[in-house]
Amino acid sequence: MRIPLSAPDITEAEIDAVAAVLRTPQLSLGAKMIEFEAALGDYVGVPHAVAVNSGTAGLHLCIRALGLGEGDEVIVPSFTFIAAANAIRYERASPIFVDVDAASLNISAIDIERAITPRTRAILVVHTFGRPADLRPIVKLARRHQLVLIEDACEAIGAEYEGRKVGSFGDAAVFAFYPNKQITTGEGGMIVTPSPELAARMRTLRNQGRRPDDGWFQHTELGYNYRLSEINCALGIGQMRRLDEILALREQVARRYDALLSGTKGLILQGIDPPGMRISWFVYVVRLSAAFSTDDRDAIMRTMHHAGIGCGRYFAPIHLQPSYSDYAGQRPLPVTEFESKRTLALPFFNRISDTQIAEASSTLIASINARCGENT
Ligand SMILES: *Cc1c(COP(=O)(O)O)cnc(C)c1O
């Protein structure tokens, strides 16, 4: 794509920092990991941070370390990335999908409460596209029903709810650093938690079940290799240093798109300034109005692709995935199913130029107008 959907932003200084690690003998479980963990924990305002080699691994360790398993129900959105629900299934717990709110595309306390049964043990709330879920009533609900609260903050590093960073509300939260995220380590993730016991357990689980005082061939429990290398951590430290600047750049891009696209007939914008929240811009997603079909959306996407402009759908509902065919009998999720057919993600990355934003916007508007003409 001439204008890609996403693009990592890595400086020469960060490349040098990675190269410097390669000149040392310590490529895993070293000082860079400790520094990266401290930087992220401080930033989010949570005392314990545990680096892992993906966001998915982080979510899995949350489910595992919090003792969720067979017979336990975990409430989760279907309108999100599949890793959130998969992590629940890895431990044979049951994902219970709830619908999202049409305006925010996040799950709400009202819908969560309706899904609570005697088997419910946890809520896995996702801050979709970097917009915080409405956390205050969700935290209250979790307390009232004695449910574990896990935040999937993989799309939301730096997002704020009532002045506090997301990731600081749950019993544990997870961030992710795949190349399309706000900051990247190539692959990587980070769990944060206020609980020292939980953090210690997660450190053991990520390192083949070795406790800190275990020898290299002593494994206290069944664990995994979820370690994040020093190479990745060195990049993460550099990216963390620029995080505020990166989030400001991304917000500016979102505002540019909004200015160019607002007022376009048939197009629904996500909204920039939800009250009491600060969005951390992960992707810029617009929705087509009910007047358009999925075929219209896909045709518009093809027009964008032919013009060399990256464009994607976000998300395909999890409960409709082939790997979730066992869940086919679950309650329908009308908002999830309706909205997921109408989303379009536009090119969105730190260094996108004004010209590129303008071209993506005008191509989108022209192809929407062309479809409108055909429809009426
Ligand atoms: C990116 C992401 C993850 C984690 O993805 P990894 O590729 O495993 O790092 C988890 N949940 C959501 C909602 C995500 O967007």
Short mmCIF file of C-alpha atoms and ligand atoms in Angstrom, two decimals:
data_model
loop_
_atom_site.label_atom_id
_atom_site.label_comp_id
_atom_site.label_asym_id
_atom_site.label_seq_id
_atom_site.Cartn_x
_atom_site.Cartn_y
_atom_site.Cartn_z
CA MET A 1 0.00 0.00 0.00
CA ARG A 2 1.26 3.46 -0.91
CA ILE A 3 -0.37 4.74 2.28
CA PRO A 4 -0.25 1.86 4.77
CA LEU A 5 -2.90 1.18 7.40
CA SER A 6 -0.28 1.34 10.13
CA ALA A 7 3.48 1.80 10.38
CA PRO A 8 5.93 1.50 13.25
CA ASP A 9 7.93 4.60 14.24
CA ILE A 10 11.46 3.71 15.35
CA THR A 11 14.26 6.22 15.81
CA GLU A 12 18.00 5.85 15.14
CA ALA A 13 18.57 6.11 18.90
CA GLU A 14 16.26 3.14 19.43
CA ILE A 15 18.07 1.12 16.75
CA ASP A 16 21.35 1.97 18.49
CA ALA A 17 19.93 0.86 21.85
CA VAL A 18 18.91 -2.49 20.34
CA ALA A 19 22.33 -2.92 18.72
CA ALA A 20 24.04 -2.12 22.03
CA VAL A 21 22.19 -5.01 23.71
CA LEU A 22 23.45 -7.34 20.98
CA ARG A 23 27.02 -6.41 21.96
CA THR A 24 26.45 -7.73 25.50
CA PRO A 25 26.16 -11.35 26.69
CA GLN A 26 22.82 -10.65 28.44
CA LEU A 27 20.04 -11.20 25.91
CA SER A 28 17.25 -12.29 28.26
CA LEU A 29 16.15 -11.69 31.88
CA GLY A 30 18.45 -8.71 32.36
CA ALA A 31 18.60 -5.03 33.24
CA LYS A 32 16.62 -3.88 30.18
CA MET A 33 13.62 -5.94 31.22
CA ILE A 34 13.75 -4.49 34.74
CA GLU A 35 14.04 -0.96 33.36
CA PHE A 36 11.20 -1.45 30.86
CA GLU A 37 8.95 -2.90 33.56
CA ALA A 38 9.70 0.00 35.91
CA ALA A 39 9.10 2.61 33.20
CA LEU A 40 5.71 1.19 32.28
CA GLY A 41 4.61 0.57 35.87
CA ASP A 42 5.51 4.16 36.82
CA TYR A 43 3.73 5.53 33.78
CA VAL A 44 0.48 3.68 34.47
CA GLY A 45 0.78 4.23 38.21
CA VAL A 46 0.72 0.55 39.24
CA PRO A 47 3.41 -0.91 41.51
CA HIS A 48 4.12 -4.18 39.68
CA ALA A 49 4.78 -4.73 35.99
CA VAL A 50 5.68 -8.07 34.37
CA ALA A 51 7.04 -8.10 30.82
CA VAL A 52 5.91 -10.95 28.57
CA ASN A 53 6.45 -11.81 24.92
CA SER A 54 2.96 -10.88 23.70
CA GLY A 55 -0.28 -9.33 24.84
CA THR A 56 -1.90 -12.73 24.40
CA ALA A 57 0.64 -14.31 26.77
CA GLY A 58 -0.12 -11.54 29.25
CA LEU A 59 -3.86 -12.21 29.11
CA HIS A 60 -3.25 -15.94 29.50
CA LEU A 61 -1.13 -15.38 32.62
CA CYS A 62 -3.86 -13.16 34.09
CA ILE A 63 -6.46 -15.92 33.67
CA ARG A 64 -4.05 -18.54 34.99
CA ALA A 65 -2.61 -16.61 37.93
CA LEU A 66 -6.05 -15.44 39.03
CA GLY A 67 -7.10 -19.08 39.26
CA LEU A 68 -9.83 -19.02 36.61
CA GLY A 69 -10.55 -22.40 35.05
CA GLU A 70 -13.06 -25.09 34.17
CA GLY A 71 -16.61 -24.16 35.16
CA ASP A 72 -15.81 -20.47 35.60
CA GLU A 73 -17.48 -17.87 33.42
CA VAL A 74 -15.61 -14.79 32.29
CA ILE A 75 -17.56 -11.91 30.76
CA VAL A 76 -15.88 -10.45 27.67
CA PRO A 77 -16.88 -8.53 24.52
CA SER A 78 -17.16 -10.30 21.18
CA PHE A 79 -16.41 -7.05 19.37
CA THR A 80 -12.66 -7.23 20.00
CA PHE A 81 -9.47 -9.05 19.06
CA ILE A 82 -9.75 -12.82 19.44
CA ALA A 83 -6.84 -13.06 21.91
CA ALA A 84 -9.08 -11.76 24.71
CA ALA A 85 -11.47 -14.72 24.49
CA ASN A 86 -8.79 -17.27 23.57
CA ALA A 87 -6.89 -16.54 26.80
CA ILE A 88 -10.00 -17.59 28.74
CA ARG A 89 -10.33 -20.82 26.76
CA TYR A 90 -6.65 -21.75 27.24
CA GLU A 91 -7.59 -22.42 30.88
CA ARG A 92 -10.89 -24.12 30.00
CA ALA A 93 -12.90 -21.31 31.52
CA SER A 94 -15.91 -20.12 29.50
CA PRO A 95 -15.99 -16.78 27.70
CA ILE A 96 -19.47 -15.25 28.05
CA PHE A 97 -19.87 -12.72 25.27
CA VAL A 98 -21.83 -9.55 25.89
CA ASP A 99 -22.83 -6.89 23.41
CA VAL A 100 -21.19 -3.49 23.17
CA ASP A 101 -22.69 -0.03 23.47
CA ALA A 102 -23.32 1.39 19.99
CA ALA A 103 -21.75 4.77 20.74
CA SER A 104 -18.57 3.72 22.56
CA LEU A 105 -18.18 0.19 21.10
CA ASN A 106 -17.23 -0.90 24.65
CA ILE A 107 -19.09 -3.19 27.03
CA SER A 108 -21.08 -1.43 29.74
CA ALA A 109 -21.98 -2.27 33.33
CA ILE A 110 -25.64 -2.69 32.35
CA ASP A 111 -24.91 -5.39 29.78
CA ILE A 112 -22.31 -7.03 32.01
CA GLU A 113 -24.76 -7.24 34.91
CA ARG A 114 -27.37 -9.00 32.72
CA ALA A 115 -24.83 -11.71 31.91
CA ILE A 116 -23.86 -12.46 35.52
CA THR A 117 -24.75 -15.98 36.72
CA PRO A 118 -23.74 -17.95 39.84
CA ARG A 119 -20.74 -19.21 37.81
CA THR A 120 -19.42 -15.78 36.85
CA ARG A 121 -15.96 -15.24 38.29
CA ALA A 122 -14.43 -12.41 36.26
CA ILE A 123 -14.96 -9.51 33.88
CA LEU A 124 -12.42 -8.99 31.09
CA VAL A 125 -13.08 -5.43 30.00
CA VAL A 126 -11.46 -4.16 26.78
CA HIS A 127 -10.70 -0.49 26.05
CA THR A 128 -11.59 -0.73 22.39
CA PHE A 129 -9.56 1.33 19.91
CA GLY A 130 -7.95 3.10 22.90
CA ARG A 131 -11.19 4.54 24.26
CA PRO A 132 -11.65 3.72 27.95
CA ALA A 133 -14.67 1.64 28.90
CA ASP A 134 -16.97 3.36 31.40
CA LEU A 135 -14.98 2.01 34.34
CA ARG A 136 -16.59 3.55 37.41
CA PRO A 137 -19.83 1.48 37.26
CA ILE A 138 -17.89 -1.59 36.08
CA VAL A 139 -15.50 -1.42 39.07
CA LYS A 140 -18.51 -1.01 41.37
CA LEU A 141 -20.30 -3.96 39.81
CA ALA A 142 -17.20 -6.17 40.11
CA ARG A 143 -16.90 -5.28 43.83
CA ARG A 144 -20.58 -5.87 44.51
CA HIS A 145 -20.51 -9.34 42.92
CA GLN A 146 -16.95 -10.15 44.11
CA LEU A 147 -15.74 -10.61 40.57
CA VAL A 148 -12.16 -10.35 39.40
CA LEU A 149 -11.63 -7.41 37.03
CA ILE A 150 -9.06 -7.74 34.25
CA GLU A 151 -8.41 -4.85 31.87
CA ASP A 152 -7.38 -5.65 28.31
CA ALA A 153 -5.56 -2.36 27.73
CA CYS A 154 -3.67 -3.72 24.71
CA GLU A 155 -5.11 -0.94 22.53
CA ALA A 156 -5.10 1.77 25.15
CA ILE A 157 -1.71 2.63 26.65
CA GLY A 158 -1.93 6.16 28.04
CA ALA A 159 -5.72 6.41 27.85
CA GLU A 160 -7.28 8.07 30.89
CA TYR A 161 -10.56 7.68 32.73
CA GLU A 162 -11.48 10.42 35.22
CA GLY A 163 -7.83 11.50 35.28
CA ARG A 164 -6.38 8.05 35.93
CA LYS A 165 -4.57 5.86 33.42
CA VAL A 166 -6.39 2.76 32.24
CA GLY A 167 -4.66 -0.34 33.50
CA SER A 168 -4.77 1.00 37.06
CA PHE A 169 -8.40 0.00 37.74
CA GLY A 170 -8.34 -3.79 37.55
CA ASP A 171 -6.86 -6.63 39.60
CA ALA A 172 -4.56 -6.93 36.60
CA ALA A 173 -4.24 -5.27 33.19
CA VAL A 174 -2.39 -6.06 29.98
CA PHE A 175 -0.67 -3.86 27.39
CA ALA A 176 0.67 -5.04 24.02
CA PHE A 177 3.45 -3.95 21.68
CA TYR A 178 2.79 -5.58 18.30
CA PRO A 179 4.00 -3.29 15.47
CA ASN A 180 0.56 -1.73 14.86
CA LYS A 181 0.13 -0.59 18.48
CA GLN A 182 0.89 2.91 19.77
CA ILE A 183 4.36 1.73 20.85
CA THR A 184 6.07 -1.44 19.71
CA THR A 185 8.75 -3.91 20.76
CA GLY A 186 8.26 -6.02 17.60
CA GLU A 187 6.35 -8.55 19.68
CA GLY A 188 5.70 -8.02 23.37
CA GLY A 189 3.34 -7.33 26.20
CA MET A 190 3.22 -6.17 29.79
CA ILE A 191 1.01 -7.10 32.71
CA VAL A 192 0.48 -4.61 35.55
CA THR A 193 -1.06 -5.43 38.91
CA PRO A 194 -1.32 -3.86 42.35
CA SER A 195 -0.79 -7.30 43.95
CA PRO A 196 2.79 -8.37 44.79
CA GLU A 197 1.67 -12.01 45.14
CA LEU A 198 0.04 -12.01 41.71
CA ALA A 199 3.11 -10.39 40.13
CA ALA A 200 5.43 -12.98 41.72
CA ARG A 201 3.22 -15.80 40.44
CA MET A 202 3.23 -14.32 36.95
CA ARG A 203 7.04 -14.02 36.97
CA THR A 204 7.24 -17.70 37.88
CA LEU A 205 4.73 -18.72 35.20
CA ARG A 206 6.47 -16.74 32.43
CA ASN A 207 9.78 -18.46 33.25
CA GLN A 208 8.92 -22.18 33.01
CA GLY A 209 7.43 -22.32 36.48
CA ARG A 210 10.68 -21.37 38.22
CA ARG A 211 10.35 -19.43 41.45
CA PRO A 212 13.01 -16.73 41.99
CA ASP A 213 14.94 -19.03 44.37
CA ASP A 214 14.60 -22.08 42.10
CA GLY A 215 17.67 -23.24 40.20
CA TRP A 216 17.64 -23.37 36.39
CA PHE A 217 16.43 -26.99 36.41
CA GLN A 218 13.99 -26.65 39.25
CA HIS A 219 10.39 -25.99 38.29
CA THR A 220 7.92 -25.49 41.12
CA GLU A 221 4.88 -25.54 38.86
CA LEU A 222 3.81 -25.93 35.26
CA GLY A 223 4.95 -22.78 33.50
CA TYR A 224 5.58 -21.31 30.06
CA ASN A 225 8.27 -19.53 28.15
CA TYR A 226 6.63 -16.11 27.97
CA ARG A 227 9.88 -14.13 28.55
CA LEU A 228 10.51 -10.90 26.63
CA SER A 229 14.12 -10.62 25.42
CA GLU A 230 16.49 -7.77 26.31
CA ILE A 231 16.46 -6.82 22.63
CA ASN A 232 12.72 -6.17 22.71
CA CYS A 233 12.93 -4.45 26.10
CA ALA A 234 15.63 -2.03 24.88
CA LEU A 235 13.30 -0.95 22.09
CA GLY A 236 10.42 -0.68 24.56
CA ILE A 237 12.40 1.64 26.84
CA GLY A 238 13.09 3.98 23.93
CA GLN A 239 9.46 3.93 22.81
CA MET A 240 8.23 4.60 26.37
CA ARG A 241 10.44 7.73 26.52
CA ARG A 242 8.58 9.10 23.50
CA LEU A 243 5.12 7.89 24.50
CA ASP A 244 3.65 11.30 25.38
CA GLU A 245 4.90 12.76 22.11
CA ILE A 246 3.59 9.73 20.17
CA LEU A 247 0.13 10.00 21.74
CA ALA A 248 0.00 13.73 20.97
CA LEU A 249 0.92 13.06 17.32
CA ARG A 250 -1.75 10.38 17.03
CA GLU A 251 -4.41 12.61 18.55
CA GLN A 252 -3.50 15.31 16.04
CA VAL A 253 -3.97 12.83 13.18
CA ALA A 254 -7.39 11.83 14.56
CA ARG A 255 -8.39 15.51 14.77
CA ARG A 256 -7.28 16.11 11.16
CA TYR A 257 -9.38 13.20 9.94
CA ASP A 258 -12.35 14.42 11.98
CA ALA A 259 -12.10 17.90 10.51
CA LEU A 260 -12.01 16.51 6.95
CA LEU A 261 -14.68 13.84 7.37
CA SER A 262 -17.25 15.42 9.66
CA GLY A 263 -20.48 16.23 7.85
CA THR A 264 -19.97 13.47 5.27
CA LYS A 265 -23.39 12.00 4.55
CA GLY A 266 -23.57 8.32 5.47
CA LEU A 267 -20.48 8.41 7.67
CA ILE A 268 -20.47 8.11 11.46
CA LEU A 269 -17.38 9.31 13.32
CA GLN A 270 -16.24 7.81 16.59
CA GLY A 271 -16.03 11.10 18.51
CA ILE A 272 -12.84 12.71 19.75
CA ASP A 273 -13.46 13.98 23.27
CA PRO A 274 -15.71 11.71 25.33
CA PRO A 275 -16.40 13.51 28.63
CA GLY A 276 -14.14 12.45 31.52
CA MET A 277 -11.87 10.44 29.25
CA ARG A 278 -8.73 10.78 27.22
CA ILE A 279 -8.52 8.46 24.22
CA SER A 280 -5.17 6.91 23.36
CA TRP A 281 -5.53 6.66 19.60
CA PHE A 282 -4.85 3.10 18.42
CA VAL A 283 -6.71 3.08 15.09
CA TYR A 284 -8.98 5.57 13.38
CA VAL A 285 -12.22 3.73 12.68
CA VAL A 286 -15.30 5.22 11.02
CA ARG A 287 -18.66 3.54 10.46
CA LEU A 288 -21.04 3.63 7.53
CA SER A 289 -24.66 4.44 8.33
CA ALA A 290 -27.47 1.86 8.24
CA ALA A 291 -28.21 2.93 4.64
CA PHE A 292 -25.16 0.92 3.56
CA SER A 293 -24.75 -2.85 3.28
CA THR A 294 -21.69 -4.95 4.02
CA ASP A 295 -21.23 -5.19 0.24
CA ASP A 296 -21.08 -1.39 0.09
CA ARG A 297 -18.47 -1.36 2.84
CA ASP A 298 -16.40 -4.02 1.10
CA ALA A 299 -16.67 -2.22 -2.25
CA ILE A 300 -15.49 1.01 -0.63
CA MET A 301 -12.59 -0.91 0.91
CA ARG A 302 -11.64 -2.30 -2.50
CA THR A 303 -11.72 1.19 -4.04
CA MET A 304 -9.37 2.39 -1.31
CA HIS A 305 -7.04 -0.57 -1.88
CA HIS A 306 -6.97 0.02 -5.64
CA ALA A 307 -5.93 3.59 -4.94
CA GLY A 308 -3.07 2.26 -2.80
CA ILE A 309 -4.66 3.31 0.46
CA GLY A 310 -4.65 0.91 3.40
CA CYS A 311 -8.09 0.28 4.82
CA GLY A 312 -9.46 -2.50 7.00
CA ARG A 313 -12.43 -3.82 8.91
CA TYR A 314 -12.30 -3.76 12.72
CA PHE A 315 -13.42 -6.24 14.13
CA ALA A 316 -14.98 -9.50 13.00
CA PRO A 317 -17.09 -10.68 15.97
CA ILE A 318 -15.36 -13.45 17.92
CA HIS A 319 -18.52 -15.47 18.50
CA LEU A 320 -18.97 -15.84 14.73
CA GLN A 321 -15.44 -17.16 14.11
CA PRO A 322 -15.10 -20.80 12.96
CA SER A 323 -12.93 -21.52 16.02
CA TYR A 324 -15.93 -20.47 18.14
CA SER A 325 -18.53 -22.63 16.36
CA ASP A 326 -19.39 -24.18 19.75
CA TYR A 327 -20.69 -20.74 20.70
CA ALA A 328 -23.01 -20.52 17.69
CA GLY A 329 -26.00 -21.14 19.96
CA GLN A 330 -25.26 -18.22 22.20
CA ARG A 331 -27.54 -15.20 22.40
CA PRO A 332 -27.26 -12.94 19.37
CA LEU A 333 -25.28 -9.73 19.86
CA PRO A 334 -27.17 -7.28 17.63
CA VAL A 335 -24.93 -4.23 18.08
CA THR A 336 -21.72 -6.23 17.62
CA GLU A 337 -23.10 -7.97 14.54
CA PHE A 338 -24.51 -4.76 13.04
CA GLU A 339 -21.57 -2.43 13.69
CA SER A 340 -18.85 -4.89 12.68
CA LYS A 341 -20.32 -4.93 9.16
CA ARG A 342 -19.96 -1.18 8.83
CA THR A 343 -16.54 -0.31 10.23
CA LEU A 344 -13.66 1.03 8.18
CA ALA A 345 -10.20 1.66 9.62
CA LEU A 346 -8.25 4.36 7.80
CA PRO A 347 -4.46 4.77 7.48
CA PHE A 348 -3.25 5.80 10.91
CA PHE A 349 0.32 6.10 12.17
CA ASN A 350 2.56 8.64 13.88
CA ARG A 351 4.29 10.03 10.79
CA ILE A 352 1.34 10.11 8.39
CA SER A 353 1.49 13.39 6.46
CA ASP A 354 -1.32 15.92 6.07
CA THR A 355 -1.32 15.14 2.35
CA GLN A 356 -1.80 11.44 3.03
CA ILE A 357 -4.63 12.15 5.48
CA ALA A 358 -6.27 14.42 2.91
CA GLU A 359 -5.92 11.81 0.15
CA ALA A 360 -7.35 9.00 2.29
CA SER A 361 -10.26 11.25 3.31
CA SER A 362 -11.12 12.49 -0.16
CA THR A 363 -10.90 8.98 -1.65
CA LEU A 364 -13.22 7.71 1.09
CA ILE A 365 -15.73 10.53 0.58
CA ALA A 366 -15.72 10.02 -3.20
CA SER A 367 -16.29 6.28 -2.92
CA ILE A 368 -19.08 6.77 -0.35
CA ASN A 369 -20.77 9.26 -2.67
CA ALA A 370 -20.41 6.85 -5.59
CA ARG A 371 -22.14 4.08 -3.58
CA CYS A 372 -24.83 6.55 -2.43
CA GLY A 373 -25.56 7.34 -6.07
CA GLU A 374 -25.98 3.66 -6.85
CA ASN A 375 -28.20 3.09 -3.82
CA THR A 376 -30.68 5.88 -4.56
C1 LIG B 1 -3.29 -6.41 20.24
C2 LIG B 1 -4.29 -6.94 21.15
C3 LIG B 1 -4.00 -8.00 22.02
C4 LIG B 1 -2.68 -8.70 22.12
O1 LIG B 1 -2.10 -9.01 20.92
P1 LIG B 1 -0.65 -9.67 20.76
O2 LIG B 1 -0.51 -9.71 19.30
O3 LIG B 1 -0.70 -11.03 21.39
O4 LIG B 1 0.36 -8.80 21.42
C5 LIG B 1 -5.00 -8.39 22.90
N1 LIG B 1 -6.20 -7.80 22.93
C6 LIG B 1 -6.51 -6.79 22.11
C7 LIG B 1 -7.86 -6.14 22.24
C8 LIG B 1 -5.58 -6.33 21.18
O5 LIG B 1 -5.91 -5.32 20.35
#
